[in-house]
mmCIF file with all atom_site columns, C-alpha atoms in Angstrom:
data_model
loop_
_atom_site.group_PDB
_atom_site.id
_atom_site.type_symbol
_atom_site.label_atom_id
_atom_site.label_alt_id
_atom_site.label_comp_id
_atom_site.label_asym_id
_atom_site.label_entity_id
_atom_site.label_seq_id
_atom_site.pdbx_PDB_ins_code
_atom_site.Cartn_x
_atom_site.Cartn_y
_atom_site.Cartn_z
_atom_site.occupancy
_atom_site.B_iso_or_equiv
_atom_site.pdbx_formal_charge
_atom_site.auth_seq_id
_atom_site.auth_comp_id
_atom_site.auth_asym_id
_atom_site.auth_atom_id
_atom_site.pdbx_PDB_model_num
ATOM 1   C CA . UNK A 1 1   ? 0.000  0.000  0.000   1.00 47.00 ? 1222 UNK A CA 1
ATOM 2   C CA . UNK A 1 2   ? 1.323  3.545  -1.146  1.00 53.00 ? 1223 UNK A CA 1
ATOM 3   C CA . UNK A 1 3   ? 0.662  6.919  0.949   1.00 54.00 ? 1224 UNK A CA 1
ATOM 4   C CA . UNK A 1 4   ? 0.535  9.731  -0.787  1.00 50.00 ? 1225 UNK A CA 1
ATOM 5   C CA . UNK A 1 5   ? 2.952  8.803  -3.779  1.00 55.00 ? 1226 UNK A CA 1
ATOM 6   C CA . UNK A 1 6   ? 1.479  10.648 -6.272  1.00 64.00 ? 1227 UNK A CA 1
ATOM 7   C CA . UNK A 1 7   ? 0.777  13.434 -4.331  1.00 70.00 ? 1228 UNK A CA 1
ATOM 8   C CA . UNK A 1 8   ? 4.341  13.638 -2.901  1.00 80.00 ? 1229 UNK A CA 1
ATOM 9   C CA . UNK A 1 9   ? 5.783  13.808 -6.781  1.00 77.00 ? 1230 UNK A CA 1
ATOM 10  C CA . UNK A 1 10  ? 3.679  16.695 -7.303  1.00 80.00 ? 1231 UNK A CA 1
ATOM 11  C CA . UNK A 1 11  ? 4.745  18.470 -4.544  1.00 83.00 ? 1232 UNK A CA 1
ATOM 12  C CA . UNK A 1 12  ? 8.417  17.497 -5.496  1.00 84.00 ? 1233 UNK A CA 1
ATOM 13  C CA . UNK A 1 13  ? 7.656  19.042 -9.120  1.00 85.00 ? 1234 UNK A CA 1
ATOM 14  C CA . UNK A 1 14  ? 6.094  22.251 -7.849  1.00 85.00 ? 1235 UNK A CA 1
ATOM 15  C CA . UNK A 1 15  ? 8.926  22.217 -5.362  1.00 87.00 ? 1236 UNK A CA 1
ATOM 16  C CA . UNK A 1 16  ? 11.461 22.127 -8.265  1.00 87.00 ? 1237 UNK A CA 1
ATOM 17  C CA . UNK A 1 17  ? 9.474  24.714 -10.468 1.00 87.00 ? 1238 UNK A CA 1
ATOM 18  C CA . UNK A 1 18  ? 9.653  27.270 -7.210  1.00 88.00 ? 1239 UNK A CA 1
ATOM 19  C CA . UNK A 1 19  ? 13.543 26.281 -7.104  1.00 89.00 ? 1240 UNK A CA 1
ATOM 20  C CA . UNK A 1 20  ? 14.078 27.152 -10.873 1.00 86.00 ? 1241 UNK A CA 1
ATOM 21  C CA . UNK A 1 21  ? 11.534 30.517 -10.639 1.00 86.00 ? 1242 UNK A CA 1
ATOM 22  C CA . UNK A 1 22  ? 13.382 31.510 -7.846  1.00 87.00 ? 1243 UNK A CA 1
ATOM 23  C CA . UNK A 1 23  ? 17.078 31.048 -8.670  1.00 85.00 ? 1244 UNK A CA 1
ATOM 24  C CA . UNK A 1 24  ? 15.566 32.627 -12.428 1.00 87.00 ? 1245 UNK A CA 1
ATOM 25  C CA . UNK A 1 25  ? 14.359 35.792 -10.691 1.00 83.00 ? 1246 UNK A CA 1
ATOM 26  C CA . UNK A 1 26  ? 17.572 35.986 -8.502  1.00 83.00 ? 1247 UNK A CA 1
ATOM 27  C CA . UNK A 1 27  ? 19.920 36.324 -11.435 1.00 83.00 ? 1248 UNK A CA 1
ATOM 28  C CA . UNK A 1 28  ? 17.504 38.726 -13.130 1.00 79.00 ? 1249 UNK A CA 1
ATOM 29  C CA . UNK A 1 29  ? 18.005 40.813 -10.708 1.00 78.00 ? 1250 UNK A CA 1
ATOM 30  C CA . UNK A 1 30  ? 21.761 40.579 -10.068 1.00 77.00 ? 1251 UNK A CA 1
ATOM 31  C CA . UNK A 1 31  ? 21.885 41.291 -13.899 1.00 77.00 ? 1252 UNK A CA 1
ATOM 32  C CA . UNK A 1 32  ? 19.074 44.044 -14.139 1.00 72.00 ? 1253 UNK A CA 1
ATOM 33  C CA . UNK A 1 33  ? 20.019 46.394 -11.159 1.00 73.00 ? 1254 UNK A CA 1
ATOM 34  C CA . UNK A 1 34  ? 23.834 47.602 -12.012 1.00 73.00 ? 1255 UNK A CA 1
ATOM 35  C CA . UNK A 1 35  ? 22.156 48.240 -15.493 1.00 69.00 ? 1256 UNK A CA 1
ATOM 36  C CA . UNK A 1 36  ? 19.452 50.519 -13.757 1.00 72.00 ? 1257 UNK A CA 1
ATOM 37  C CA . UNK A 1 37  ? 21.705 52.206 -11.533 1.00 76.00 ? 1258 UNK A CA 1
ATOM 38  C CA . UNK A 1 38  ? 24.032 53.121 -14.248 1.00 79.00 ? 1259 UNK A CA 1
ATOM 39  C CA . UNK A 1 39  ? 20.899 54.122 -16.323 1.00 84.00 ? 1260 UNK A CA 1
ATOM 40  C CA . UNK A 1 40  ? 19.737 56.413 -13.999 1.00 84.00 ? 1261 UNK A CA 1
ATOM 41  C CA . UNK A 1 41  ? 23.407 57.597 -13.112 1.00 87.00 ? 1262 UNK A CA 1
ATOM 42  C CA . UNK A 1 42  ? 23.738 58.991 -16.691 1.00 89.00 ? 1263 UNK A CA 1
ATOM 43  C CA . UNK A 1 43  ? 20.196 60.323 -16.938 1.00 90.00 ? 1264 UNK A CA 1
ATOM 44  C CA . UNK A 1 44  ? 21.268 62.318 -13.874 1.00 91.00 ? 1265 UNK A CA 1
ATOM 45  C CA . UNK A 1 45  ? 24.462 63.101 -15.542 1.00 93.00 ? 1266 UNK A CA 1
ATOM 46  C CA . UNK A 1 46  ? 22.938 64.380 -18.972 1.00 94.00 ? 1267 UNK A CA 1
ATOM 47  C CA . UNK A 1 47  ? 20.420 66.541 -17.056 1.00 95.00 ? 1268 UNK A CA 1
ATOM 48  C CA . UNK A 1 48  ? 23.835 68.097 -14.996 1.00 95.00 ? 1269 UNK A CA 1
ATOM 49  C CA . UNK A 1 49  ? 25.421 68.759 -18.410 1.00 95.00 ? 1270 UNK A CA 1
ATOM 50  C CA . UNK A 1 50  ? 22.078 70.263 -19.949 1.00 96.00 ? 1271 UNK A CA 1
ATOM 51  C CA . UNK A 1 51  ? 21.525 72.682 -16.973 1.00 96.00 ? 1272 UNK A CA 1
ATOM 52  C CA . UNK A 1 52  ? 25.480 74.153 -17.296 1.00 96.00 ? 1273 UNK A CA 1
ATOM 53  C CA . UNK A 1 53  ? 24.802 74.731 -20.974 1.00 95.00 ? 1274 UNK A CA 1
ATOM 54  C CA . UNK A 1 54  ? 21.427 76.117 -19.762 1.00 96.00 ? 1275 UNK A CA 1
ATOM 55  C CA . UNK A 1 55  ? 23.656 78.416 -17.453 1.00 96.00 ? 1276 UNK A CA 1
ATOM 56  C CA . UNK A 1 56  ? 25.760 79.212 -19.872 1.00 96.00 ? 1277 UNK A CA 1
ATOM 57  C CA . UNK A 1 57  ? 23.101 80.614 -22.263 1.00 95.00 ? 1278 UNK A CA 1
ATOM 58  C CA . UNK A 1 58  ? 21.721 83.021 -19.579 1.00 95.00 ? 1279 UNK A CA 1
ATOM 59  C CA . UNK A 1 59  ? 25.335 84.130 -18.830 1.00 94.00 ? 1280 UNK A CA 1
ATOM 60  C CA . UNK A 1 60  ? 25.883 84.776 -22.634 1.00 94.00 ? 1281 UNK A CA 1
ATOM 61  C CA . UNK A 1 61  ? 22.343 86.755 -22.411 1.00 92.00 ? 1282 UNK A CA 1
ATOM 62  C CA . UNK A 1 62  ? 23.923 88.841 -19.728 1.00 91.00 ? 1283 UNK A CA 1
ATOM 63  C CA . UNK A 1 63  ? 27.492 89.648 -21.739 1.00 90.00 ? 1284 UNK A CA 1
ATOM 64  C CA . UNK A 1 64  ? 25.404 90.585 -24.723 1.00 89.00 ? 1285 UNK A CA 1
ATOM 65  C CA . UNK A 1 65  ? 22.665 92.888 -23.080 1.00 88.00 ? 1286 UNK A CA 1
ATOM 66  C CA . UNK A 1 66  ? 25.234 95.719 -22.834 1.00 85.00 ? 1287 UNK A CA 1
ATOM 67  C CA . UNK A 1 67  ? 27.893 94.797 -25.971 1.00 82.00 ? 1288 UNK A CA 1
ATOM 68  C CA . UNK A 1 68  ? 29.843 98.125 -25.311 1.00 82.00 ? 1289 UNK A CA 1
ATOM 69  C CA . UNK A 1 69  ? 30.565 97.640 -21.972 1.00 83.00 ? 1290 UNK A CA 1
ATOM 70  C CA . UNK A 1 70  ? 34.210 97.309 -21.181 1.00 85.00 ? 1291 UNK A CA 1
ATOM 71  C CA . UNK A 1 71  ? 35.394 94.462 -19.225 1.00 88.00 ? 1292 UNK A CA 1
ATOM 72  C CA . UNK A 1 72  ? 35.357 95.227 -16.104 1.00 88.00 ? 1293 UNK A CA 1
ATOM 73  C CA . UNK A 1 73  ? 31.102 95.278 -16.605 1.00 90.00 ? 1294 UNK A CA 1
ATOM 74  C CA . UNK A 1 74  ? 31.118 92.182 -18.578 1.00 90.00 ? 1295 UNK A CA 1
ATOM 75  C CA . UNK A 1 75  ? 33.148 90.450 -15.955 1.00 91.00 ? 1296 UNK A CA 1
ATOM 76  C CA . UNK A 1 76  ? 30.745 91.448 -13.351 1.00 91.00 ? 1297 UNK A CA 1
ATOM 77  C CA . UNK A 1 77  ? 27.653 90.865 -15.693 1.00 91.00 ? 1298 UNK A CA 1
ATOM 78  C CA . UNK A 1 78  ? 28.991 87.187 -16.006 1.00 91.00 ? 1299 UNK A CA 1
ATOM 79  C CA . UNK A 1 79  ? 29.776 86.777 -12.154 1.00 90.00 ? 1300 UNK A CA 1
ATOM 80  C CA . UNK A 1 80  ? 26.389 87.728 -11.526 1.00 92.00 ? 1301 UNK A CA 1
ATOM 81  C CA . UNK A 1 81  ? 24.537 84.541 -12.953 1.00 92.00 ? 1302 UNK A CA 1
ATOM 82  C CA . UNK A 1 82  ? 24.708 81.673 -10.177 1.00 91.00 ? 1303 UNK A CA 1
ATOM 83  C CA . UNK A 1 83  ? 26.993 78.815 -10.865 1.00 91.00 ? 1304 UNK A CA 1
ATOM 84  C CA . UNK A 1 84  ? 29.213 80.884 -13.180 1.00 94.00 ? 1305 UNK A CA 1
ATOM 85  C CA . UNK A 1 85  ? 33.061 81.657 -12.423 1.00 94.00 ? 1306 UNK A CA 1
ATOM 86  C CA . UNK A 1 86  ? 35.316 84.352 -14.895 1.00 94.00 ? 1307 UNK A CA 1
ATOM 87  C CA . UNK A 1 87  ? 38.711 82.732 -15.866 1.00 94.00 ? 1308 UNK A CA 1
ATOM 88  C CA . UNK A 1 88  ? 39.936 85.100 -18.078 1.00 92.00 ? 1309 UNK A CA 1
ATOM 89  C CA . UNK A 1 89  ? 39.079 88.447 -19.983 1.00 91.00 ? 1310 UNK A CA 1
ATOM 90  C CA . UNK A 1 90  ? 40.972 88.900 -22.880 1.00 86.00 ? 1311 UNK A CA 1
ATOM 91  C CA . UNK A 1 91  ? 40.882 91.770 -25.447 1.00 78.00 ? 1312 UNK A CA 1
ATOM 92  C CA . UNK A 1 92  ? 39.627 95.525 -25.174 1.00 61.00 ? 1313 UNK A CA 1
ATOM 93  C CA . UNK A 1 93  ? 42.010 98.080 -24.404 1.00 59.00 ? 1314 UNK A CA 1
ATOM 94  C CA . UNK A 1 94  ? 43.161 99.782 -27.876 1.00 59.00 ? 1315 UNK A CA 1
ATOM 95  C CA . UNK A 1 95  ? 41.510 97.059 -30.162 1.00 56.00 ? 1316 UNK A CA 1
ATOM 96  C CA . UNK A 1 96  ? 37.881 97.006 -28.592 1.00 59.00 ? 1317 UNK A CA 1
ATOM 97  C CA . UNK A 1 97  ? 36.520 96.687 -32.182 1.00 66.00 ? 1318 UNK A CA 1
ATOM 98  C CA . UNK A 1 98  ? 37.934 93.133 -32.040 1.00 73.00 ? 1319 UNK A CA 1
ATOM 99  C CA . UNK A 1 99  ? 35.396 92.405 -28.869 1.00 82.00 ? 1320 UNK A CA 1
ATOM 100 C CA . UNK A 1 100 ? 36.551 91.213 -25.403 1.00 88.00 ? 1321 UNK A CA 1
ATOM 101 C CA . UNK A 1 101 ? 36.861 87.378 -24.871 1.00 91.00 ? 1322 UNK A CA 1
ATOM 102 C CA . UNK A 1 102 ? 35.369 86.161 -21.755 1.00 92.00 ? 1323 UNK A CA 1
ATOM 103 C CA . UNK A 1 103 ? 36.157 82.401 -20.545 1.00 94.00 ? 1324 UNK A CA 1
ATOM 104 C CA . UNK A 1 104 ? 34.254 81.401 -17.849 1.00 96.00 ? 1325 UNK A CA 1
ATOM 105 C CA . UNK A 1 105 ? 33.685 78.038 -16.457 1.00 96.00 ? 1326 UNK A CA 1
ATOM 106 C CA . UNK A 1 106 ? 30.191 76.497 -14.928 1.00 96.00 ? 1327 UNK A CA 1
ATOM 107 C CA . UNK A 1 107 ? 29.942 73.900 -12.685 1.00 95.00 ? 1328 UNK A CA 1
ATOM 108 C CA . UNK A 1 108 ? 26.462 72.276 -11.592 1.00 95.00 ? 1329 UNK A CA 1
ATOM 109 C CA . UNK A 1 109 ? 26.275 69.678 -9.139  1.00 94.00 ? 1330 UNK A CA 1
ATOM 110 C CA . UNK A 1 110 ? 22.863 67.507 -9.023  1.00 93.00 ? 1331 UNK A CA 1
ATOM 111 C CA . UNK A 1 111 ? 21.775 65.007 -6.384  1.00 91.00 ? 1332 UNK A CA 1
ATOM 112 C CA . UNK A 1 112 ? 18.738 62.794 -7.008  1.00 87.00 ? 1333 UNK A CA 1
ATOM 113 C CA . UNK A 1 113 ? 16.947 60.551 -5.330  1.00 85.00 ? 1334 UNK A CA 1
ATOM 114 C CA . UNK A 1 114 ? 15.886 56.999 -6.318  1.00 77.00 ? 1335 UNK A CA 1
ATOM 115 C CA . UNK A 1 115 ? 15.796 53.188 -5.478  1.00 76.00 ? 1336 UNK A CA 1
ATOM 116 C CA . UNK A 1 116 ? 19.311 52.944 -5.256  1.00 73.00 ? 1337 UNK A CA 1
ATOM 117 C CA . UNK A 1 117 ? 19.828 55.585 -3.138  1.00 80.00 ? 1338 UNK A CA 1
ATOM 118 C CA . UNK A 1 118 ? 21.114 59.204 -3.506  1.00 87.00 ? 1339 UNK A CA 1
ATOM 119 C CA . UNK A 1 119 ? 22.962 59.817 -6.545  1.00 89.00 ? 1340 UNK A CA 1
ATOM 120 C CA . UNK A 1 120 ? 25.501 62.397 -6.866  1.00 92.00 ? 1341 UNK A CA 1
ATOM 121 C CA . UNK A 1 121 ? 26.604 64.083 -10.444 1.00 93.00 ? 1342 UNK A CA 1
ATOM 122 C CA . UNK A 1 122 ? 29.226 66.841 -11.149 1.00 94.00 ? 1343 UNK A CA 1
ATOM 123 C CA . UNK A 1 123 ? 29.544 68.434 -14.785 1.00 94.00 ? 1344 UNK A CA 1
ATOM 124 C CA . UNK A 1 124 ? 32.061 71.648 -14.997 1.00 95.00 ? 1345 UNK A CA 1
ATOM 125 C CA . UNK A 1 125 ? 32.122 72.981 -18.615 1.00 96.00 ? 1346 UNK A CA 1
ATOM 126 C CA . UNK A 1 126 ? 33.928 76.179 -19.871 1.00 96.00 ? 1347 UNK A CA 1
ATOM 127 C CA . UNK A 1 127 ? 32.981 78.477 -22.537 1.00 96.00 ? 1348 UNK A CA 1
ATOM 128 C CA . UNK A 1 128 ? 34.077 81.349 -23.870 1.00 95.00 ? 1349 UNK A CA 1
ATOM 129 C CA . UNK A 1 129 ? 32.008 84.538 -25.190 1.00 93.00 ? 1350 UNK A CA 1
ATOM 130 C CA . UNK A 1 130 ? 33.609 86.931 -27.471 1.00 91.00 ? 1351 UNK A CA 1
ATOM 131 C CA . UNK A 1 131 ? 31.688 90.267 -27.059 1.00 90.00 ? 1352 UNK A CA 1
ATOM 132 C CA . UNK A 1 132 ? 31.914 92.976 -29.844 1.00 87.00 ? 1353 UNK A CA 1
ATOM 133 C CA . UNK A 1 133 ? 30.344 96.539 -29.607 1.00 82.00 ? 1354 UNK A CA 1
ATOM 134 C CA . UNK A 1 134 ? 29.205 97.087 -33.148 1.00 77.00 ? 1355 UNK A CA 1
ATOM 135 C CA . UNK A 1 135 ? 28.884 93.774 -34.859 1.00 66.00 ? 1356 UNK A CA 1
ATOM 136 C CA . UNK A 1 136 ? 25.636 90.956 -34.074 1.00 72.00 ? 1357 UNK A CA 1
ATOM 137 C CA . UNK A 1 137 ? 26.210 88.350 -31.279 1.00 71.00 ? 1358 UNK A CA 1
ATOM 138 C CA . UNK A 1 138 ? 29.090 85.754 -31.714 1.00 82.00 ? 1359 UNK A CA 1
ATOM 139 C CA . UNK A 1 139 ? 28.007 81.846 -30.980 1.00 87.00 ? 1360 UNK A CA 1
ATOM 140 C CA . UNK A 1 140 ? 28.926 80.414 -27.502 1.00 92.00 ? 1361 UNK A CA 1
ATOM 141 C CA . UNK A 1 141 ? 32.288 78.482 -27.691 1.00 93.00 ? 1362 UNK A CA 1
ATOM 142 C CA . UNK A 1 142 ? 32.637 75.716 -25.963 1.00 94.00 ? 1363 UNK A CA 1
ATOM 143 C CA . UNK A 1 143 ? 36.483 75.235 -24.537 1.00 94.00 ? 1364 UNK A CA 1
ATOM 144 C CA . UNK A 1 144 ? 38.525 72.963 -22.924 1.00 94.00 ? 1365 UNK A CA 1
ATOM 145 C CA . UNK A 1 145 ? 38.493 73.860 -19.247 1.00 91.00 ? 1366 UNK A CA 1
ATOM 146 C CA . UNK A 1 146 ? 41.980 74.306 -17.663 1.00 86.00 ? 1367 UNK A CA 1
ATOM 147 C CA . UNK A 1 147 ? 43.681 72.138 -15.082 1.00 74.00 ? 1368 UNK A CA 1
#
């Protein structure tokens, strides 16, 4: 006489299935959640770098609002805008037709949160502005920033 024998191989098979589902879903996740992180860590990162061009652009608005300004005025029309620091002013004096070169670097630090924790990103980008009293507005150059 057999006791429960065909309901212990069912158990044993369900038992089995639950083993493979569950070792399955383990490595899915071991796999899937670096991936996120890092996802999310460059999301994070590209919205960093898109806010210091952002900055950049309102600190280019400010040099260009007063074009015949001499440098001392552009340098403190580009120190004003938050985020923003002067390296260099280059130009005016004699040649002022030539514009004034102003290379200033912007740094933006952004902390988010999400299932992983807080995640930190730093993005510091320099550009310079060349400003000229009598001719339209010059593009935004982007430079390397010095060490």
């Amino acid at each position: 006489m057999r006791f429960g024998g065909r309901k212990s191989a069912r158990v044993r098979r369900g038992l089995l299935a639950a083993g493979v589902v569950t070792v399955l879903a383990v490595t899915v996740v071991t796999v899937a959640v670096p991936l996120l992180r890092d996802r999310s860590q460059q999301r994070l990162e590209r919205r960093a770098d898109r806010e210091a061009t952002a900055i950049a652009q309102r600190a280019r608005a400010e040099l260009l609002a007063d074009p015949a300004a001499g440098e001392a005025a552009l340098r403190g029309a580009a120190d004003r805008v938050d985020g923003v620091e002067v390296l260099a002013v280059e130009g005016g004096g004699q040649g002022r037709e030539a514009g004034v070169r102003l290379v200033f670097r912007v740094r933006v630090a952004k902390t988010a949160a999400s299932v992983f924790g807080w995640q930190q990103a730093t993005t510091t980008r320099c550009f310079a502005q060349v400003v000229r009293p009598d001719a339209g507005p010059a593009a935004l150059e982007r430079v390397p920033c010095p060490a």
